[in-house]
PDB file of C-alpha atoms and ligand atoms in Angstrom:
ATOM      1  CA  MET A   1     192.946 138.283 134.130  1.00  0.00           C
ATOM      2  CA  SER A   2     192.307 138.272 130.484  1.00  0.00           C
ATOM      3  CA  THR A   3     192.270 142.010 130.404  1.00  0.00           C
ATOM      4  CA  ASN A   4     189.226 142.626 127.077  1.00  0.00           C
ATOM      5  CA  ILE A   5     191.936 141.228 124.185  1.00  0.00           C
ATOM      6  CA  PRO A   6     190.579 143.242 120.781  1.00  0.00           C
ATOM      7  CA  PHE A   7     190.798 140.371 118.274  1.00  0.00           C
ATOM      8  CA  ASN A   8     192.002 140.359 114.878  1.00  0.00           C
ATOM      9  CA  ARG A   9     194.528 138.378 113.002  1.00  0.00           C
ATOM     10  CA  ALA A  10     197.472 141.002 113.078  1.00  0.00           C
ATOM     11  CA  ILE A  11     201.330 138.933 113.863  1.00  0.00           C
ATOM     12  CA  LYS A  12     201.957 139.359 117.101  1.00  0.00           C
ATOM     13  CA  ILE A  13     205.027 137.618 118.161  1.00  0.00           C
ATOM     14  CA  ALA A  14     205.039 136.150 121.418  1.00  0.00           C
ATOM     15  CA  PRO A  15     209.144 135.388 123.089  1.00  0.00           C
ATOM     16  CA  SER A  16     208.846 131.964 125.393  1.00  0.00           C
ATOM     17  CA  ILE A  17     210.682 133.193 128.663  1.00  0.00           C
ATOM     18  CA  LEU A  18     211.512 129.112 128.414  1.00  0.00           C
ATOM     19  CA  SER A  19     214.704 131.367 126.555  1.00  0.00           C
ATOM     20  CA  ALA A  20     215.320 134.309 129.201  1.00  0.00           C
ATOM     21  CA  ASP A  21     217.585 134.214 131.632  1.00  0.00           C
ATOM     22  CA  PHE A  22     215.723 132.280 134.465  1.00  0.00           C
ATOM     23  CA  ALA A  23     217.780 134.817 137.451  1.00  0.00           C
ATOM     24  CA  ASN A  24     215.964 138.120 135.648  1.00  0.00           C
ATOM     25  CA  PHE A  25     212.637 137.210 134.342  1.00  0.00           C
ATOM     26  CA  GLY A  26     211.475 140.614 135.233  1.00  0.00           C
ATOM     27  CA  ALA A  27     213.969 142.793 133.910  1.00  0.00           C
ATOM     28  CA  GLU A  28     213.445 139.982 130.734  1.00  0.00           C
ATOM     29  CA  CYS A  29     209.611 140.515 130.420  1.00  0.00           C
ATOM     30  CA  GLU A  30     210.406 144.442 130.601  1.00  0.00           C
ATOM     31  CA  ALA A  31     213.131 144.530 127.679  1.00  0.00           C
ATOM     32  CA  ILE A  32     210.838 142.686 125.385  1.00  0.00           C
ATOM     33  CA  GLU A  33     207.987 144.346 125.923  1.00  0.00           C
ATOM     34  CA  ALA A  34     210.847 147.499 125.129  1.00  0.00           C
ATOM     35  CA  GLN A  35     211.133 146.005 122.135  1.00  0.00           C
ATOM     36  CA  GLY A  36     208.726 145.843 120.448  1.00  0.00           C
ATOM     37  CA  CYS A  37     207.306 142.300 121.272  1.00  0.00           C
ATOM     38  CA  ASP A  38     202.784 141.647 121.571  1.00  0.00           C
ATOM     39  CA  TRP A  39     202.360 138.782 123.639  1.00  0.00           C
ATOM     40  CA  VAL A  40     204.728 137.369 126.434  1.00  0.00           C
ATOM     41  CA  HIS A  41     204.384 133.313 126.134  1.00  0.00           C
ATOM     42  CA  VAL A  42     204.798 131.588 129.461  1.00  0.00           C
ATOM     43  CA  ASP A  43     206.269 127.447 129.385  1.00  0.00           C
ATOM     44  CA  VAL A  44     204.921 125.514 132.275  1.00  0.00           C
ATOM     45  CA  MET A  45     206.203 122.668 132.611  1.00  0.00           C
ATOM     46  CA  ASP A  46     206.131 120.128 135.871  1.00  0.00           C
ATOM     47  CA  GLY A  47     208.134 117.294 134.172  1.00  0.00           C
ATOM     48  CA  HIS A  48     205.625 114.489 133.306  1.00  0.00           C
ATOM     49  CA  PHE A  49     203.658 115.274 131.133  1.00  0.00           C
ATOM     50  CA  VAL A  50     206.648 117.090 129.178  1.00  0.00           C
ATOM     51  CA  PRO A  51     210.366 116.003 129.994  1.00  0.00           C
ATOM     52  CA  ASN A  52     211.870 118.760 131.563  1.00  0.00           C
ATOM     53  CA  ILE A  53     210.500 120.766 134.654  1.00  0.00           C
ATOM     54  CA  THR A  54     210.665 125.318 134.459  1.00  0.00           C
ATOM     55  CA  PHE A  55     207.935 126.456 137.423  1.00  0.00           C
ATOM     56  CA  GLY A  56     204.595 127.296 138.588  1.00  0.00           C
ATOM     57  CA  PRO A  57     201.652 129.916 139.674  1.00  0.00           C
ATOM     58  CA  GLN A  58     204.171 131.836 142.099  1.00  0.00           C
ATOM     59  CA  THR A  59     206.607 132.166 138.875  1.00  0.00           C
ATOM     60  CA  CYS A  60     203.961 133.756 136.958  1.00  0.00           C
ATOM     61  CA  ALA A  61     202.899 136.056 139.974  1.00  0.00           C
ATOM     62  CA  ALA A  62     206.171 137.304 140.143  1.00  0.00           C
ATOM     63  CA  ILE A  63     206.232 138.071 136.443  1.00  0.00           C
ATOM     64  CA  ARG A  64     203.119 139.672 136.139  1.00  0.00           C
ATOM     65  CA  PRO A  65     203.476 143.396 137.406  1.00  0.00           C
ATOM     66  CA  HIS A  66     206.296 143.245 134.880  1.00  0.00           C
ATOM     67  CA  VAL A  67     204.448 142.553 131.643  1.00  0.00           C
ATOM     68  CA  LYS A  68     202.199 145.080 130.156  1.00  0.00           C
ATOM     69  CA  THR A  69     201.049 143.026 127.646  1.00  0.00           C
ATOM     70  CA  VAL A  70     199.457 139.830 127.206  1.00  0.00           C
ATOM     71  CA  MET A  71     200.194 136.767 129.507  1.00  0.00           C
ATOM     72  CA  ASP A  72     200.049 133.912 127.302  1.00  0.00           C
ATOM     73  CA  VAL A  73     199.708 130.609 129.384  1.00  0.00           C
ATOM     74  CA  HIS A  74     201.450 127.345 127.815  1.00  0.00           C
ATOM     75  CA  LEU A  75     200.463 124.819 130.635  1.00  0.00           C
ATOM     76  CA  MET A  76     202.230 121.417 130.121  1.00  0.00           C
ATOM     77  CA  ILE A  77     200.718 119.714 132.389  1.00  0.00           C
ATOM     78  CA  ALA A  78     198.878 117.210 133.544  1.00  0.00           C
ATOM     79  CA  PRO A  79     195.823 117.030 134.707  1.00  0.00           C
ATOM     80  CA  VAL A  80     195.457 120.360 134.405  1.00  0.00           C
ATOM     81  CA  ASP A  81     192.482 121.130 136.234  1.00  0.00           C
ATOM     82  CA  PRO A  82     193.434 121.396 139.805  1.00  0.00           C
ATOM     83  CA  TYR A  83     195.919 124.803 138.796  1.00  0.00           C
ATOM     84  CA  ILE A  84     193.639 126.355 136.217  1.00  0.00           C
ATOM     85  CA  GLU A  85     192.520 129.259 139.675  1.00  0.00           C
ATOM     86  CA  ALA A  86     196.240 129.210 140.296  1.00  0.00           C
ATOM     87  CA  PHE A  87     197.423 130.639 137.103  1.00  0.00           C
ATOM     88  CA  ALA A  88     194.344 132.342 136.917  1.00  0.00           C
ATOM     89  CA  ASN A  89     195.149 134.243 139.985  1.00  0.00           C
ATOM     90  CA  ALA A  90     198.437 134.961 138.802  1.00  0.00           C
ATOM     91  CA  GLY A  91     197.753 137.133 135.973  1.00  0.00           C
ATOM     92  CA  ALA A  92     197.414 135.078 133.288  1.00  0.00           C
ATOM     93  CA  ASP A  93     195.819 136.170 130.625  1.00  0.00           C
ATOM     94  CA  ILE A  94     195.609 133.312 128.330  1.00  0.00           C
ATOM     95  CA  ILE A  95     195.557 129.465 129.911  1.00  0.00           C
ATOM     96  CA  THR A  96     196.058 127.178 127.388  1.00  0.00           C
ATOM     97  CA  ALA A  97     195.919 123.479 127.657  1.00  0.00           C
ATOM     98  CA  HIS A  98     196.906 120.541 126.203  1.00  0.00           C
ATOM     99  CA  VAL A  99     194.967 118.042 123.604  1.00  0.00           C
ATOM    100  CA  GLU A 100     196.419 114.821 125.450  1.00  0.00           C
ATOM    101  CA  ALA A 101     196.225 115.878 128.724  1.00  0.00           C
ATOM    102  CA  GLY A 102     193.359 114.773 130.129  1.00  0.00           C
ATOM    103  CA  PRO A 103     190.159 112.954 129.286  1.00  0.00           C
ATOM    104  CA  HIS A 104     188.180 116.000 130.064  1.00  0.00           C
ATOM    105  CA  LEU A 105     188.838 119.187 127.496  1.00  0.00           C
ATOM    106  CA  ASP A 106     185.477 120.478 127.815  1.00  0.00           C
ATOM    107  CA  ARG A 107     185.004 121.035 131.068  1.00  0.00           C
ATOM    108  CA  THR A 108     188.490 122.040 131.446  1.00  0.00           C
ATOM    109  CA  LEU A 109     188.274 125.006 128.276  1.00  0.00           C
ATOM    110  CA  GLN A 110     184.527 125.629 130.084  1.00  0.00           C
ATOM    111  CA  ALA A 111     186.507 125.685 133.252  1.00  0.00           C
ATOM    112  CA  ILE A 112     189.337 128.184 132.718  1.00  0.00           C
ATOM    113  CA  ARG A 113     186.580 130.513 130.378  1.00  0.00           C
ATOM    114  CA  ALA A 114     184.991 130.123 133.968  1.00  0.00           C
ATOM    115  CA  ALA A 115     188.279 131.440 135.688  1.00  0.00           C
ATOM    116  CA  GLY A 116     188.197 134.642 133.574  1.00  0.00           C
ATOM    117  CA  CYS A 117     190.955 133.973 131.092  1.00  0.00           C
ATOM    118  CA  LYS A 118     190.943 133.361 127.022  1.00  0.00           C
ATOM    119  CA  ALA A 119     190.926 129.759 126.923  1.00  0.00           C
ATOM    120  CA  GLY A 120     193.392 128.300 124.750  1.00  0.00           C
ATOM    121  CA  VAL A 121     194.044 124.469 123.564  1.00  0.00           C
ATOM    122  CA  ALA A 122     197.116 123.310 122.161  1.00  0.00           C
ATOM    123  CA  LEU A 123     198.104 120.199 119.714  1.00  0.00           C
ATOM    124  CA  ASN A 124     201.435 117.961 119.807  1.00  0.00           C
ATOM    125  CA  PRO A 125     202.621 117.167 116.606  1.00  0.00           C
ATOM    126  CA  ALA A 126     200.710 114.074 115.917  1.00  0.00           C
ATOM    127  CA  THR A 127     197.661 114.624 117.518  1.00  0.00           C
ATOM    128  CA  PRO A 128     195.637 115.560 114.512  1.00  0.00           C
ATOM    129  CA  ALA A 129     193.429 119.400 113.517  1.00  0.00           C
ATOM    130  CA  GLU A 130     189.913 117.307 114.356  1.00  0.00           C
ATOM    131  CA  ALA A 131     190.648 116.428 117.947  1.00  0.00           C
ATOM    132  CA  ILE A 132     189.141 119.989 118.844  1.00  0.00           C
ATOM    133  CA  GLY A 133     186.215 119.581 116.323  1.00  0.00           C
ATOM    134  CA  TYR A 134     184.165 119.371 119.193  1.00  0.00           C
ATOM    135  CA  VAL A 135     185.180 122.288 121.479  1.00  0.00           C
ATOM    136  CA  LEU A 136     185.727 125.165 118.517  1.00  0.00           C
ATOM    137  CA  ASP A 137     183.713 127.577 120.139  1.00  0.00           C
ATOM    138  CA  ARG A 138     185.158 126.785 123.822  1.00  0.00           C
ATOM    139  CA  ILE A 139     188.178 128.375 122.432  1.00  0.00           C
ATOM    140  CA  ASP A 140     189.948 131.320 121.933  1.00  0.00           C
ATOM    141  CA  LEU A 141     192.829 130.196 120.764  1.00  0.00           C
ATOM    142  CA  VAL A 142     194.525 127.089 118.926  1.00  0.00           C
ATOM    143  CA  CYS A 143     198.678 126.287 119.557  1.00  0.00           C
ATOM    144  CA  VAL A 144     199.584 123.681 117.590  1.00  0.00           C
ATOM    145  CA  MET A 145     203.239 122.521 118.565  1.00  0.00           C
ATOM    146  CA  THR A 146     205.694 122.060 115.311  1.00  0.00           C
ATOM    147  CA  VAL A 147     208.202 120.507 117.534  1.00  0.00           C
ATOM    148  CA  ASN A 148     207.579 117.915 120.185  1.00  0.00           C
ATOM    149  CA  PRO A 149     207.526 120.034 124.259  1.00  0.00           C
ATOM    150  CA  GLY A 150     210.062 120.482 126.264  1.00  0.00           C
ATOM    151  CA  PHE A 151     212.410 122.509 125.093  1.00  0.00           C
ATOM    152  CA  GLY A 152     213.819 125.656 123.297  1.00  0.00           C
ATOM    153  CA  GLY A 153     216.394 125.516 120.284  1.00  0.00           C
ATOM    154  CA  GLN A 154     214.705 122.436 118.710  1.00  0.00           C
ATOM    155  CA  SER A 155     213.785 121.762 114.365  1.00  0.00           C
ATOM    156  CA  PHE A 156     210.710 123.203 112.945  1.00  0.00           C
ATOM    157  CA  ILE A 157     208.548 120.499 111.886  1.00  0.00           C
ATOM    158  CA  GLU A 158     207.868 121.257 108.452  1.00  0.00           C
ATOM    159  CA  ALA A 159     204.531 118.920 108.219  1.00  0.00           C
ATOM    160  CA  MET A 160     203.016 120.374 110.707  1.00  0.00           C
ATOM    161  CA  VAL A 161     202.476 123.473 108.285  1.00  0.00           C
ATOM    162  CA  PRO A 162     199.023 121.884 107.018  1.00  0.00           C
ATOM    163  CA  LYS A 163     197.855 120.920 110.446  1.00  0.00           C
ATOM    164  CA  VAL A 164     197.498 124.889 109.834  1.00  0.00           C
ATOM    165  CA  ALA A 165     195.894 125.134 107.033  1.00  0.00           C
ATOM    166  CA  ARG A 166     193.161 122.526 107.802  1.00  0.00           C
ATOM    167  CA  LEU A 167     192.497 124.707 111.351  1.00  0.00           C
ATOM    168  CA  ARG A 168     192.799 127.933 109.323  1.00  0.00           C
ATOM    169  CA  GLU A 169     190.038 125.606 107.474  1.00  0.00           C
ATOM    170  CA  MET A 170     187.934 125.011 110.588  1.00  0.00           C
ATOM    171  CA  ILE A 171     188.563 128.331 113.067  1.00  0.00           C
ATOM    172  CA  ASP A 172     186.457 129.666 109.933  1.00  0.00           C
ATOM    173  CA  ASP A 173     185.409 133.661 111.025  1.00  0.00           C
ATOM    174  CA  ARG A 174     185.360 132.700 114.617  1.00  0.00           C
ATOM    175  CA  GLU A 175     187.310 134.491 116.585  1.00  0.00           C
ATOM    176  CA  ILE A 176     190.604 132.122 117.585  1.00  0.00           C
ATOM    177  CA  HIS A 177     194.038 133.155 117.481  1.00  0.00           C
ATOM    178  CA  ILE A 178     196.325 129.743 115.216  1.00  0.00           C
ATOM    179  CA  GLU A 179     199.397 129.720 117.444  1.00  0.00           C
ATOM    180  CA  ILE A 180     202.836 128.631 116.979  1.00  0.00           C
ATOM    181  CA  ASP A 181     205.548 126.797 118.755  1.00  0.00           C
ATOM    182  CA  GLY A 182     208.613 125.978 118.960  1.00  0.00           C
ATOM    183  CA  GLY A 183     211.492 126.882 115.710  1.00  0.00           C
ATOM    184  CA  VAL A 184     210.144 129.702 114.503  1.00  0.00           C
ATOM    185  CA  THR A 185     211.944 131.903 113.053  1.00  0.00           C
ATOM    186  CA  PRO A 186     211.751 134.438 110.023  1.00  0.00           C
ATOM    187  CA  GLU A 187     213.288 131.089 107.885  1.00  0.00           C
ATOM    188  CA  THR A 188     209.944 129.542 109.217  1.00  0.00           C
ATOM    189  CA  ALA A 189     207.649 132.046 110.368  1.00  0.00           C
ATOM    190  CA  PRO A 190     207.063 133.151 106.130  1.00  0.00           C
ATOM    191  CA  LEU A 191     205.122 129.155 106.716  1.00  0.00           C
ATOM    192  CA  VAL A 192     203.146 129.543 109.137  1.00  0.00           C
ATOM    193  CA  ALA A 193     201.324 132.934 108.755  1.00  0.00           C
ATOM    194  CA  ALA A 194     200.871 132.088 104.631  1.00  0.00           C
ATOM    195  CA  ALA A 195     199.402 128.665 106.159  1.00  0.00           C
ATOM    196  CA  GLY A 196     196.692 131.192 108.343  1.00  0.00           C
ATOM    197  CA  ALA A 197     198.572 131.759 111.636  1.00  0.00           C
ATOM    198  CA  ASP A 198     199.080 135.002 113.755  1.00  0.00           C
ATOM    199  CA  VAL A 199     200.403 134.912 116.612  1.00  0.00           C
ATOM    200  CA  LEU A 200     204.125 133.003 116.698  1.00  0.00           C
ATOM    201  CA  VAL A 201     205.979 131.956 119.035  1.00  0.00           C
ATOM    202  CA  ALA A 202     209.883 131.713 119.220  1.00  0.00           C
ATOM    203  CA  GLY A 203     212.353 131.671 122.171  1.00  0.00           C
ATOM    204  CA  SER A 204     215.949 131.013 121.255  1.00  0.00           C
ATOM    205  CA  ALA A 205     215.183 133.060 117.836  1.00  0.00           C
ATOM    206  CA  VAL A 206     214.038 135.848 119.757  1.00  0.00           C
ATOM    207  CA  PHE A 207     216.915 136.089 122.985  1.00  0.00           C
ATOM    208  CA  LYS A 208     219.389 134.614 121.154  1.00  0.00           C
ATOM    209  CA  GLY A 209     222.688 136.901 121.042  1.00  0.00           C
ATOM    210  CA  GLY A 210     221.170 139.736 123.340  1.00  0.00           C
ATOM    211  CA  SER A 211     220.190 140.211 126.719  1.00  0.00           C
ATOM    212  CA  VAL A 212     218.862 142.793 129.335  1.00  0.00           C
ATOM    213  CA  SER A 213     221.873 145.425 129.123  1.00  0.00           C
ATOM    214  CA  ASN A 214     222.184 144.670 125.428  1.00  0.00           C
ATOM    215  CA  PRO A 215     218.312 144.402 124.935  1.00  0.00           C
ATOM    216  CA  GLY A 216     218.577 146.043 121.165  1.00  0.00           C
ATOM    217  CA  VAL A 217     219.706 142.434 119.624  1.00  0.00           C
ATOM    218  CA  TYR A 218     215.950 141.432 121.395  1.00  0.00           C
ATOM    219  CA  GLY A 219     214.103 144.331 118.718  1.00  0.00           C
ATOM    220  CA  ASP A 220     216.156 143.097 115.747  1.00  0.00           C
ATOM    221  CA  ASN A 221     215.291 139.345 116.524  1.00  0.00           C
ATOM    222  CA  ILE A 222     211.481 140.230 116.916  1.00  0.00           C
ATOM    223  CA  ARG A 223     211.481 142.895 113.501  1.00  0.00           C
ATOM    224  CA  ALA A 224     213.586 139.568 111.210  1.00  0.00           C
ATOM    225  CA  ILE A 225     210.293 137.624 112.260  1.00  0.00           C
ATOM    226  CA  ARG A 226     208.068 139.592 111.924  1.00  0.00           C
ATOM    227  CA  GLN A 227     208.881 141.226 108.977  1.00  0.00           C
ATOM    228  CA  THR A 228     209.411 138.198 107.294  1.00  0.00           C
ATOM    229  CA  ALA A 229     205.934 136.743 108.369  1.00  0.00           C
ATOM    230  CA  GLU A 230     203.695 139.742 107.684  1.00  0.00           C
ATOM    231  CA  HIS A 231     204.867 139.580 103.925  1.00  0.00           C
ATOM    232  CA  ALA A 232     203.679 136.228 103.381  1.00  0.00           C
ATOM    233  CA  GLN A 233     200.443 136.965 105.370  1.00  0.00           C
ATOM    234  CA  GLY A 234     200.321 139.601 102.936  1.00  0.00           C
ATOM    235  CA  ALA A 235     200.635 137.299  99.762  1.00  0.00           C
ATOM    236  CA  THR A 236     198.323 135.174 100.705  1.00  0.00           C
ATOM    237  CA  ARG A 237     195.286 137.699 101.916  1.00  0.00           C
ATOM    238  CA  PRO A 238     192.756 138.005  99.408  1.00  0.00           C
ATOM    239  CA  ALA A 239     192.077 140.591  96.797  1.00  0.00           C
ATOM    240  CA  ALA A 240     189.768 143.096  98.019  1.00  0.00           C
TER     241      ALA A 240
HETATM  242  C1  LIG B 301     208.734 123.541 124.008  1.00  0.00           C
HETATM  243  C2  LIG B 301     208.223 124.918 124.450  1.00  0.00           C
HETATM  244  C3  LIG B 301     209.056 125.154 122.798  1.00  0.00           C
HETATM  245  C4  LIG B 301     209.603 126.793 123.518  1.00  0.00           C
HETATM  246  C5  LIG B 301     209.702 127.855 121.581  1.00  0.00           C
HETATM  247  O1  LIG B 301     208.131 122.649 125.135  1.00  0.00           O
HETATM  248  O2  LIG B 301     207.389 125.281 124.502  1.00  0.00           O
HETATM  249  O3  LIG B 301     208.947 125.202 121.602  1.00  0.00           O
HETATM  250  O4  LIG B 301     208.515 127.825 123.306  1.00  0.00           O
HETATM  251  O5  LIG B 301     210.890 127.368 121.600  1.00  0.00           O
HETATM  252  P1  LIG B 301     212.059 127.775 120.783  1.00  0.00           P
HETATM  253  O6  LIG B 301     211.844 128.719 119.781  1.00  0.00           O
HETATM  254  O7  LIG B 301     213.885 127.702 120.876  1.00  0.00           O
HETATM  255  O8  LIG B 301     211.930 126.534 119.718  1.00  0.00           O
HETATM  256 ZN1  LIG B 302     204.937 127.129 124.918  1.00  0.00          ZN
END
C-alpha cells in the first residue's frame, strides 16, 4: 500500500513499536502520531534470522487502520520472499529486507516493488556499505543497523557512523532514504544526521517514561531527538 510518499531528506522520526505496549498497539500508534512522529516503524522478527520473535502480517493488518502516516515494516526474517505479499496486503508502505537474509537480494527487492511497496534494504553492523552497490536502483531506503538486531534498548555502535557517510556518498542524488535503527537517542542522533541519515528509528528513546494515558512524554522524546538531529543536519548542509 505504498501511498505516494513524497521524497525529501528532512529528518523523520520513526518510533519502533517494539518498545510499545504489545497489548495496545492501535492506541500506541495513534498516540505517537498525535505527538508528531513521521513514520511508524514495525519490527518483524521470526526467531530464526534474529534471536527473538515479535509478530507477523496479521498484526500489521490490525495496526494499519491506526496508522495515518507511513507503515515502515522492517523484516528481520529469513527467507523473505514467501512473505512479501502478505505484508504488502497487510498495508505496509515500505518493506525492508536484510541483505543477509538470503542469496537473491535483487530478486527480493524487485518482488517488494512489484507488490506495490517501497523497497528497503537493511545492513547488519558487520555488513559493508558496498554490499548494496549493485542494487541502488532497486531501493527507496537503506536501513543501517546500529545495534545487532533482535532487541530494543541496546547501545549504539558508533563504528557505524562512517558506514552512513559511505552510503551517503554511494547514493549521490538518488531518492533513497538512509534510515538508522538501534540505540538512537538525542545524543546519538546528531552523529548519524551529520553523516547523512534522514530517517531515525527509535524505540526506547521515544516510549520511555510515557504511555497512552501520558502521551505528552512521547512528544517530548520525539522533539528531543528531532531537535539535535536537525541542528546537526543543518550544520552540515552545504552553504546555499
Ligand atoms: C533491533 C530493533 C531495534 C528497535 C529500536 O532489532 O530494530 O533497533 O527498532 O530499538 P531502540 O531504539 O530501543 O534501540
Ligand atoms: Zn527495525
